[in-house]
Coordinates of C-alpha atoms and ligand atoms in Angstrom, one line a residue:
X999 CA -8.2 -13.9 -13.7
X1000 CA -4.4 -12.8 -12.6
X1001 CA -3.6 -9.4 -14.4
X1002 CA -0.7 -9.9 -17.0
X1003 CA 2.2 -8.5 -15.9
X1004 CA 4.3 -6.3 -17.8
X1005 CA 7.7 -7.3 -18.0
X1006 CA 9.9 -4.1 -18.2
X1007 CA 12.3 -5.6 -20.3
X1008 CA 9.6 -5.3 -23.3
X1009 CA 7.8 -2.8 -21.7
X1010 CA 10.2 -0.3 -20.4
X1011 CA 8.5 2.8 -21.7
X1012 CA 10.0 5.8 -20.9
X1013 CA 7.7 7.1 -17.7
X1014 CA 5.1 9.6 -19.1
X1015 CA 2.3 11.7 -17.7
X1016 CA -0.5 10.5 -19.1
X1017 CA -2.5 12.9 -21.0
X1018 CA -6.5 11.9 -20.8
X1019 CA -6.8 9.3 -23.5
X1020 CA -9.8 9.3 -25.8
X1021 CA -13.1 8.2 -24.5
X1022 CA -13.9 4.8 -25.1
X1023 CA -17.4 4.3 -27.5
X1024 CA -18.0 1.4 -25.0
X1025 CA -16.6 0.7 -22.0
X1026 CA -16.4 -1.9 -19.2
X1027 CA -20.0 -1.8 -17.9
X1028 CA -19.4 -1.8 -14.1
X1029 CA -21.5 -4.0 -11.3
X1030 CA -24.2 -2.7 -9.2
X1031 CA -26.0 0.9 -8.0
X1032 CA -23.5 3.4 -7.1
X1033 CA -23.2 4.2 -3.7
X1034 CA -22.4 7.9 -4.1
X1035 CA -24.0 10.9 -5.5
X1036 CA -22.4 10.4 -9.1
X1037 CA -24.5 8.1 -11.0
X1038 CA -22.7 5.9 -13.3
X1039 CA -24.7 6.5 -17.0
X1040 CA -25.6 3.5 -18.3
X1041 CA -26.2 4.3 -21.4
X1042 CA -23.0 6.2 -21.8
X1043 CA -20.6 3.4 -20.3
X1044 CA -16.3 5.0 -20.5
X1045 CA -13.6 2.7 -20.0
X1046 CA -12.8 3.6 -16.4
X1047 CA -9.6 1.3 -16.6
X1048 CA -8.6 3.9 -19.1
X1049 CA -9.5 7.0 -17.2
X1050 CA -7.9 5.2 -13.8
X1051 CA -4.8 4.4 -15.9
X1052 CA -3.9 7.9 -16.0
X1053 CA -5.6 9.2 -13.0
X1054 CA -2.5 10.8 -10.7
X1055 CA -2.6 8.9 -7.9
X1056 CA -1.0 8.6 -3.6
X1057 CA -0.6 5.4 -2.1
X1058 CA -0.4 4.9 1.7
X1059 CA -0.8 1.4 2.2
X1060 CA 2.3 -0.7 0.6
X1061 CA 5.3 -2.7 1.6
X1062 CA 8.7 -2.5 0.3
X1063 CA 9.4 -6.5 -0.4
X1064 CA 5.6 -7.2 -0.8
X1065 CA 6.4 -4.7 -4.0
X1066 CA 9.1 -6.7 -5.8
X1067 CA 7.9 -7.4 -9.3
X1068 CA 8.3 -11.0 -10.5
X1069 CA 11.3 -9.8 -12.5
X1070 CA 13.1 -8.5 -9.4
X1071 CA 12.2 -11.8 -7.1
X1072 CA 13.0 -13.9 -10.5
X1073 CA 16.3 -12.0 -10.7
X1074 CA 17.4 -12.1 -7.2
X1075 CA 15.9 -15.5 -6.7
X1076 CA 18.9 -16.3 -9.2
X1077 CA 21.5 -14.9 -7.4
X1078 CA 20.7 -17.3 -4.4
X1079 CA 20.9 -20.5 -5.4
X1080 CA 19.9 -21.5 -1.8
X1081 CA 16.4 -19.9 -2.1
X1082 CA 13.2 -21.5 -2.4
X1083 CA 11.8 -18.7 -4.3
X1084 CA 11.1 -19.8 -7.7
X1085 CA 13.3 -17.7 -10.4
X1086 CA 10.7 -18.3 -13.0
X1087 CA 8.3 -15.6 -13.1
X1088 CA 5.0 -18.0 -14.2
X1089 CA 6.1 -20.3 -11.5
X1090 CA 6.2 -17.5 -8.9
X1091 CA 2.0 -16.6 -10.1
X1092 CA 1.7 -20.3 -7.7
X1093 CA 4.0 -19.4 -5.5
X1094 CA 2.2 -16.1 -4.8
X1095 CA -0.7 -18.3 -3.9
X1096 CA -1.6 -18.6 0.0
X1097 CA -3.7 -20.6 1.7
X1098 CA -4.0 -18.4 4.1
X1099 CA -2.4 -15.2 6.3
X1100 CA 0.5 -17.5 7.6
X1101 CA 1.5 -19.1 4.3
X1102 CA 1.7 -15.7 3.3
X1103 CA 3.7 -14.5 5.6
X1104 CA 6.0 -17.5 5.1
X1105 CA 6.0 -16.7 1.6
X1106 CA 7.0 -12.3 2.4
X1107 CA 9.8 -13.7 4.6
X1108 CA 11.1 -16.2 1.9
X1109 CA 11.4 -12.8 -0.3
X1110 CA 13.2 -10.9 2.4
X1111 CA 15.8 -13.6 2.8
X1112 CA 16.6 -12.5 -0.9
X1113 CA 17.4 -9.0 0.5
X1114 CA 21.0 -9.1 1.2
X1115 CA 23.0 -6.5 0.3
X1116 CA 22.4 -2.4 -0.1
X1117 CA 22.4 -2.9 -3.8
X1118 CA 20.1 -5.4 -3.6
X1119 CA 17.8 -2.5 -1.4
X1120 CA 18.4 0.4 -4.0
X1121 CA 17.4 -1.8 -6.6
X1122 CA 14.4 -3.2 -5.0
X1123 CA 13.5 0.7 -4.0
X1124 CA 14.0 2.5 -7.3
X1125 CA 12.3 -0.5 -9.8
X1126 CA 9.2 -0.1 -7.0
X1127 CA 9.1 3.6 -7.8
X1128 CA 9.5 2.8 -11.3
X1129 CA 5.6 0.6 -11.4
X1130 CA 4.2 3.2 -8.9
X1131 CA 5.1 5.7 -11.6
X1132 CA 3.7 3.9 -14.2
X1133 CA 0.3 4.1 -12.2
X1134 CA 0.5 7.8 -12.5
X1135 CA 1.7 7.6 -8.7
X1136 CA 2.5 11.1 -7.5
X1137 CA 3.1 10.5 -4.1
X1138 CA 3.7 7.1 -2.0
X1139 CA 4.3 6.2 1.7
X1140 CA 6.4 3.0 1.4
X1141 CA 6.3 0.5 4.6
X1142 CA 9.4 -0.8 5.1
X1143 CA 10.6 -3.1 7.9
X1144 CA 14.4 -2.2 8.9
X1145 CA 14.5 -4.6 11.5
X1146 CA 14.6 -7.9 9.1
X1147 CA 16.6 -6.3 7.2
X1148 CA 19.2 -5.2 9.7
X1149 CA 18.9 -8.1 11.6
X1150 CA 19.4 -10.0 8.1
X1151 CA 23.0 -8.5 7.9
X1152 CA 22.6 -5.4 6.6
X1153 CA 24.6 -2.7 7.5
X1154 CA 22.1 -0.1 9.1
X1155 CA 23.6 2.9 7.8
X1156 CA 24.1 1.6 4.7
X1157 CA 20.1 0.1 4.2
X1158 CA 19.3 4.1 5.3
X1159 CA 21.5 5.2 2.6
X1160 CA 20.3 2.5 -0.5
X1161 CA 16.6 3.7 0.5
X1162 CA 17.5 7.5 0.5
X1163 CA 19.5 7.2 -2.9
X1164 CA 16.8 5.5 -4.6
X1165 CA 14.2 7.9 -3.1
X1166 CA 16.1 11.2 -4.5
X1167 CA 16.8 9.1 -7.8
X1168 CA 13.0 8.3 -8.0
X1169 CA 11.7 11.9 -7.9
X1170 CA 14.2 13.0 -10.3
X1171 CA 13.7 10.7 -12.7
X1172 CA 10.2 9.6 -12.2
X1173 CA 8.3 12.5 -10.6
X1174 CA 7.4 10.4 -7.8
X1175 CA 7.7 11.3 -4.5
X1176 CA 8.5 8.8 -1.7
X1177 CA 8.0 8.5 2.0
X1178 CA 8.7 6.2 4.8
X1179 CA 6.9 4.3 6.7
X1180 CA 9.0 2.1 9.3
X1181 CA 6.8 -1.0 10.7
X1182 CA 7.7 -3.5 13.9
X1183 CA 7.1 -6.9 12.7
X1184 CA 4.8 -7.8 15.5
X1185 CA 5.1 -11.2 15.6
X1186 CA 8.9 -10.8 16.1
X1187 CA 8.0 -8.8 19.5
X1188 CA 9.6 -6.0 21.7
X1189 CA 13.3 -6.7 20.1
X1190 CA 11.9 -5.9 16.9
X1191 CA 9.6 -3.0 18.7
X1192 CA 13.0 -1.2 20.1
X1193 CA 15.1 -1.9 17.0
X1194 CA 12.3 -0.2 14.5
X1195 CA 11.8 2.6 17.4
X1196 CA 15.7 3.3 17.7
X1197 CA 16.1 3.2 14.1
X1198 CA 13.6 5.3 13.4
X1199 CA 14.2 8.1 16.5
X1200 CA 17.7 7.8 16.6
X1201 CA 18.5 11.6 14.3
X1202 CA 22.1 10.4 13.5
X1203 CA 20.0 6.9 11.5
X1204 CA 16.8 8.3 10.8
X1205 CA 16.0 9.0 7.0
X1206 CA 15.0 12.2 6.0
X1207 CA 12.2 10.8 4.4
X1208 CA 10.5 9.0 6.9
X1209 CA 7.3 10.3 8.1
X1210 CA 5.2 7.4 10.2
X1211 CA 5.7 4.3 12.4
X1212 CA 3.5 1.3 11.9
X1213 CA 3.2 -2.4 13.3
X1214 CA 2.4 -5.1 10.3
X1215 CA 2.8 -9.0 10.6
X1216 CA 0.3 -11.2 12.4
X1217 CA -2.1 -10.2 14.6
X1218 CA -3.7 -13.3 16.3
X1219 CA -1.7 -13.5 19.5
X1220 CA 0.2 -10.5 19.0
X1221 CA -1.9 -8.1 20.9
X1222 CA -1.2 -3.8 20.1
X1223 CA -0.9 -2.7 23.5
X1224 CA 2.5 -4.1 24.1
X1225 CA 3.9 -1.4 21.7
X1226 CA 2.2 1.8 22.7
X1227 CA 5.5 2.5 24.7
X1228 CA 7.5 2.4 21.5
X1229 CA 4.4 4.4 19.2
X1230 CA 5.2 6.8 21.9
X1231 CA 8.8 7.2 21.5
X1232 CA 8.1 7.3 17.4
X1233 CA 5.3 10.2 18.0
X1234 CA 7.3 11.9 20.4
X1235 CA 10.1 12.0 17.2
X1236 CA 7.5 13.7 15.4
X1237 CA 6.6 10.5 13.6
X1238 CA 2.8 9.5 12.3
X1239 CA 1.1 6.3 13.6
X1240 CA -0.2 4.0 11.3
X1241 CA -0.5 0.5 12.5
X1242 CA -2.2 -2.9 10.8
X1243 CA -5.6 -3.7 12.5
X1244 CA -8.7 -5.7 12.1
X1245 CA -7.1 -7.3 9.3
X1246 CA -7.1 -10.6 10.6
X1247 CA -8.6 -9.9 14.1
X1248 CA -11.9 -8.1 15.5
X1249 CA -12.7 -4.9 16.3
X1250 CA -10.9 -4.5 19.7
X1251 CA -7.7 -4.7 17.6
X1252 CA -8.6 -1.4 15.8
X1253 CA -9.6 0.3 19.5
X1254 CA -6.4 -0.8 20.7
X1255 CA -4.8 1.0 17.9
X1256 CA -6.8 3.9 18.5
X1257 CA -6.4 3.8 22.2
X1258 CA -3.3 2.6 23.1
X1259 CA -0.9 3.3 19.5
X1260 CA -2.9 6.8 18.8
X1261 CA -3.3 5.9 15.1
X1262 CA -3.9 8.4 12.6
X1263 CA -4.7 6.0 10.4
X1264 CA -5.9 2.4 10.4
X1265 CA -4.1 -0.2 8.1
X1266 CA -7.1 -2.4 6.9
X1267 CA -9.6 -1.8 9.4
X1268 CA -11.5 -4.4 7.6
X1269 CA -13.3 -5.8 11.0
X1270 CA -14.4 -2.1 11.7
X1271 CA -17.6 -2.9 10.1
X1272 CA -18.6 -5.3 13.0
X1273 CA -19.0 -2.6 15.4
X1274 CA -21.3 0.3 14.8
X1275 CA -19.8 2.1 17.1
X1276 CA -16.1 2.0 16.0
X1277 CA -17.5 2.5 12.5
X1278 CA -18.7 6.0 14.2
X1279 CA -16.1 6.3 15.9
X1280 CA -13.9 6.6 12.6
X1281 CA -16.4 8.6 10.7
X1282 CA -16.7 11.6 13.5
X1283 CA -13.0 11.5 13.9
X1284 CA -12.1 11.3 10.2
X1285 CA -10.0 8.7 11.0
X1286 CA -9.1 7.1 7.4
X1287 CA -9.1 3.2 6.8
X1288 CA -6.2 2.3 4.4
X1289 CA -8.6 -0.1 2.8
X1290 CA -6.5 -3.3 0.2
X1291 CA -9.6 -5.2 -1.3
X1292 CA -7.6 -8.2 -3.2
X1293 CA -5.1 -8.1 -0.4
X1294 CA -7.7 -9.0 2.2
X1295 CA -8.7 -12.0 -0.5
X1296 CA -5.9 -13.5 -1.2
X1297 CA -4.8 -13.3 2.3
X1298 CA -8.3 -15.1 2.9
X1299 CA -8.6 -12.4 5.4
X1300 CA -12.1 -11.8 3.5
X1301 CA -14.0 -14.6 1.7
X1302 CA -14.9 -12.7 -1.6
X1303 CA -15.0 -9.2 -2.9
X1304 CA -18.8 -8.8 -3.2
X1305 CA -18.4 -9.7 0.5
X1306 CA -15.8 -6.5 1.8
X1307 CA -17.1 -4.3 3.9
X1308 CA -15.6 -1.2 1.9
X1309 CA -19.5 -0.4 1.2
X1310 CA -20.2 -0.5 4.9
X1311 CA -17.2 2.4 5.4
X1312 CA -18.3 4.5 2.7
X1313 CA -22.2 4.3 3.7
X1314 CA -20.8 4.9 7.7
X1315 CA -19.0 7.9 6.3
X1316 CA -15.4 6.3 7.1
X1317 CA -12.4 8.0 4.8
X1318 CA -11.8 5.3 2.4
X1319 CA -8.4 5.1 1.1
X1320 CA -7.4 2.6 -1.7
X1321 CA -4.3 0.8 -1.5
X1322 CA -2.3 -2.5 -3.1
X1323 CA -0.5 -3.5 0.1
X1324 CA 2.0 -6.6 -1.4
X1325 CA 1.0 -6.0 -4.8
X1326 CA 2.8 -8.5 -7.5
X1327 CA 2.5 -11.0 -4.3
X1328 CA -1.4 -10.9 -4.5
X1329 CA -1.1 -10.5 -8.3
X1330 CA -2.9 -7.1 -8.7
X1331 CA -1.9 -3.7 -8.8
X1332 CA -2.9 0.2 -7.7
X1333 CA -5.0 1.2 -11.0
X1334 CA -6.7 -2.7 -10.5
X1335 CA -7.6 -1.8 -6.6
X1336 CA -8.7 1.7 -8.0
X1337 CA -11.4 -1.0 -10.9
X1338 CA -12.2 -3.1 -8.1
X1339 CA -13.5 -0.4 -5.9
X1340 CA -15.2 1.5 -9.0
X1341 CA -16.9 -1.7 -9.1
X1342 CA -18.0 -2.5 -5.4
X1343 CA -18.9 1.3 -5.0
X1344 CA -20.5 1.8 -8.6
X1345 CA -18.2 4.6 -9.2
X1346 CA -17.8 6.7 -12.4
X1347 CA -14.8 9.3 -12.6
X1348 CA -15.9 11.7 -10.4
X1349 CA -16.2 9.0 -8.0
X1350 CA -13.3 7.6 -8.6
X1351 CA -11.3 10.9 -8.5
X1352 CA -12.8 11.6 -5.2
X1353 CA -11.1 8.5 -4.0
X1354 CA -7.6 9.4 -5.1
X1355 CA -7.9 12.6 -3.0
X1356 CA -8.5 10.8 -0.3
X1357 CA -5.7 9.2 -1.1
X1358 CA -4.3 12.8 -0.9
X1359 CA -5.7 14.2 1.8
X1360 CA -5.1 11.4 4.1
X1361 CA -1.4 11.7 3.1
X1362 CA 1.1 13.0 5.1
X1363 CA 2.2 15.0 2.8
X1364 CA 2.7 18.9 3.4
X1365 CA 0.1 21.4 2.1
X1366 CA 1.4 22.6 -1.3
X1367 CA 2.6 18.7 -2.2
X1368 CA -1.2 18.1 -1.3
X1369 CA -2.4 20.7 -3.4
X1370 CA -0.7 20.3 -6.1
X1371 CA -1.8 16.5 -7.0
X1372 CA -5.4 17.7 -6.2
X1373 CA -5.5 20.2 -8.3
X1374 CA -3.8 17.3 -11.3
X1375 CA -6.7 14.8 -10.0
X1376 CA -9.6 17.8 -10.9
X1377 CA -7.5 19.1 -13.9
X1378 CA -7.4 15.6 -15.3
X1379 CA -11.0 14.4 -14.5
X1380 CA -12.4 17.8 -16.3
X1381 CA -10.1 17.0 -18.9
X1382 CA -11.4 13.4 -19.9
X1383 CA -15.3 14.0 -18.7
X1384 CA -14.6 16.6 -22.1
X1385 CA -13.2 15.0 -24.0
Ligands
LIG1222 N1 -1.1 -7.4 4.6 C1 -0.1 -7.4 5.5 N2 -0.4 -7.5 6.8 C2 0.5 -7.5 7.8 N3 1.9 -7.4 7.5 C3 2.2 -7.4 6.2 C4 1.3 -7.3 5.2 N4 1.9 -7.2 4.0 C5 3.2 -7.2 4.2 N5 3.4 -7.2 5.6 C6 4.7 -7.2 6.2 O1 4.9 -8.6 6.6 C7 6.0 -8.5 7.5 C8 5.8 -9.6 8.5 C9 7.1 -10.0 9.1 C10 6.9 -10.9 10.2 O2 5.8 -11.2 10.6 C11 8.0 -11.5 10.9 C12 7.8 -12.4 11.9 C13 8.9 -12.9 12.6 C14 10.2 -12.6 12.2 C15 10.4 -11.6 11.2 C16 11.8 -11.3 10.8 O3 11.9 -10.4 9.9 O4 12.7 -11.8 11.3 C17 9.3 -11.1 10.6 C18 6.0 -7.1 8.1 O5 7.2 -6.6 7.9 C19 4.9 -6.4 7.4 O6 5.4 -5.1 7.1
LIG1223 ZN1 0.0 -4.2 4.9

């Protein structure tokens, strides 16, 4: 069953912190025997879709585009006549439906094409920060693809400048701070490699808030080695590395991140859990798995939730961090990823709030910034356990 959407025409509440609503009597009664030390009371069941609803919250794993809400694809669908993107927001819930990673990426691209102008960027930018910020978001590292942009016809200078605008505009007025992470499209190959690299290294282009460098589109026959010369430039800039693996291939595709891209992080990582020794690997080096549970669904990527491997990584000892990835594309959202994983792990609020600060503490983030939404994560989970 798709989440209903809120449209923010009818729902365009001013953006508050939430304060810890009132315990439900009964909650949702969650699926199967927790997985970590914080046992989940039967007979005392909450509503954790209330308590994640205003649980503060960092995201590391989401895409620009793959974060345009039906409204914004509806409305810019309209302003292209010569788009296939539907500019009906129910028809879109079909046309957000893949039968498998290709179509979908066929699908993201159709959605970029509607990206044409600066304006059409800042827009795009600020009414993601808006939902993030509805999701009690504190902190977010946007993936964002300059090259199909740029090669699209958009002025590079002026893209860096719609993203920064809406980024300053977005912590003012939200409270939600934004980060960049710049991703080759893979599949698009070393053009699109040396593009993102100079884009992102080059001091007199580079946004002030960009903070990683990552490599996202298909993997099957688009192997990571090929780019370690450009990961190197990006790290050399003082850049994070963050590439997609094992989403869609095995194992060796997360090593050859490891190896050859020196990631800090893994996007996915869902084939981890095939090799033992990788799932070590990431467990001694506290090497955190940006883990999207409906994304890998609907991107058939994974057959069926009760089938992800999330369990595996948590019982390995893996950093789990939970993240949308494309959300209105794969019709979900952060605060459902948040009730899916409650679910699959068996997690009650403590449980849950120790997953946001991974969230956190995988962040690249400074210190204070990390401490500060910590200390909101423990300040609010007190505060709702009692009330
Ligand atoms: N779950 C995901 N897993 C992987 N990637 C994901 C996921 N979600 C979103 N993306 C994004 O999809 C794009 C793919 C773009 C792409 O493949 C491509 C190929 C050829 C030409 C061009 C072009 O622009 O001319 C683009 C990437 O930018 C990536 O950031
Ligand atoms: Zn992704």
């Amino acid at each position: 069953m798709r989440p209903a959407y809120d449209d923010p025409r009818t729902t365009d509440q001013p953006i508050t912190r939430a304060p810890p609503p009132p315990r439900a009597a009964r909650g949702r009664r969650l699926g199967e025997e927790p997985l970590t030390e914080h046992l989940v009371d039967p007979d005392v069941p909450r509503d954790l879709h209330a308590f994640i609803a205003g649980l503060p919250k960092a995201e590391l794993h989401v895409h620009h585009v793959g974060s345009a809400s039906p409204r914004i694809v509806s409305e810019l669908a309209a302003r292209h006549a010569d788009s296939k993107v539907p500019t009906d927001p129910e028809a879109l819930v079909d046309y957000f439906t893949f039968t498998d990673f290709a179509h979908f990426i066929d699908v993201y691209l159709s959605v970029v094409d509607l990206i044409r102008t600066p304006e059409d960027v800042r827009l795009l930018t600020y009414e993601v920060a808006r939902d993030m910020a509805r999701q009690q978001v504190r902190y977010a590292e946007l993936t964002i693809t300059p090259f199909s942009s740029t090669r699209r016809g958009i002025d590079e200078g002026a893209f860096m400048d719609a993203i920064e605008d809406a980024r300053k505009a977005a912590e003012a007025e939200f409270g939600t701070v934004l980060r960049w992470c710049f991703d080759i499209p893979g599949e698009a190959g070393l053009e699109s490699a040396e593009e993102t690299a100079r884009l992102a290294t080059d001091d007199r282009l580079r946004p002030e808030g960009l903070v990683s460098f990552g490599l996202g589109g298909p993997e099957i026959g688009v192997a990571r080695p090929q780019f370690k010369p450009y990961f190197d430039r990006a790290i050399a800039a003082g850049l994070h590395s963050v590439p997609h693996a094992g989403e869609t291939t095995g194992p060796q595709t997360v090593w050859d991140a490891l190896i050859d891209l020196r990631a800090e992080r893994i996007g996915h990582g869902t084939s981890s859990a095939q090799d033992p020794k990788l799932l070590a690997h990431l467990a001694e080096r506290r090497i955190p798995l940006e883990v999207c549970p409906t994304s890998n669904i609907a991107t058939r990527a994974v057959r069926t939730l009760d089938e992800h491997p999330i369990k595996e990584f948590v019982r390995a000892g893996v950093p789990v961090t939970i993240n949308s990835d494309d959300p209105p594309m794969f019709g979900t959202d952060l605060n459902n990823e948040y009730a899916v994983a409650a679910r699959l792990l068996g997690l009650d609020e403590r449980g849950l709030a120790d997953l946001a600060k991974n969230g956190v503490e995988a962040s690249f983030l400074d210190a204070p910034g990390k401490a500060r939404i910590a200390d909101e994560i423990d300040t609010y989970t007190a505060a709702w356990l009692a009330s």
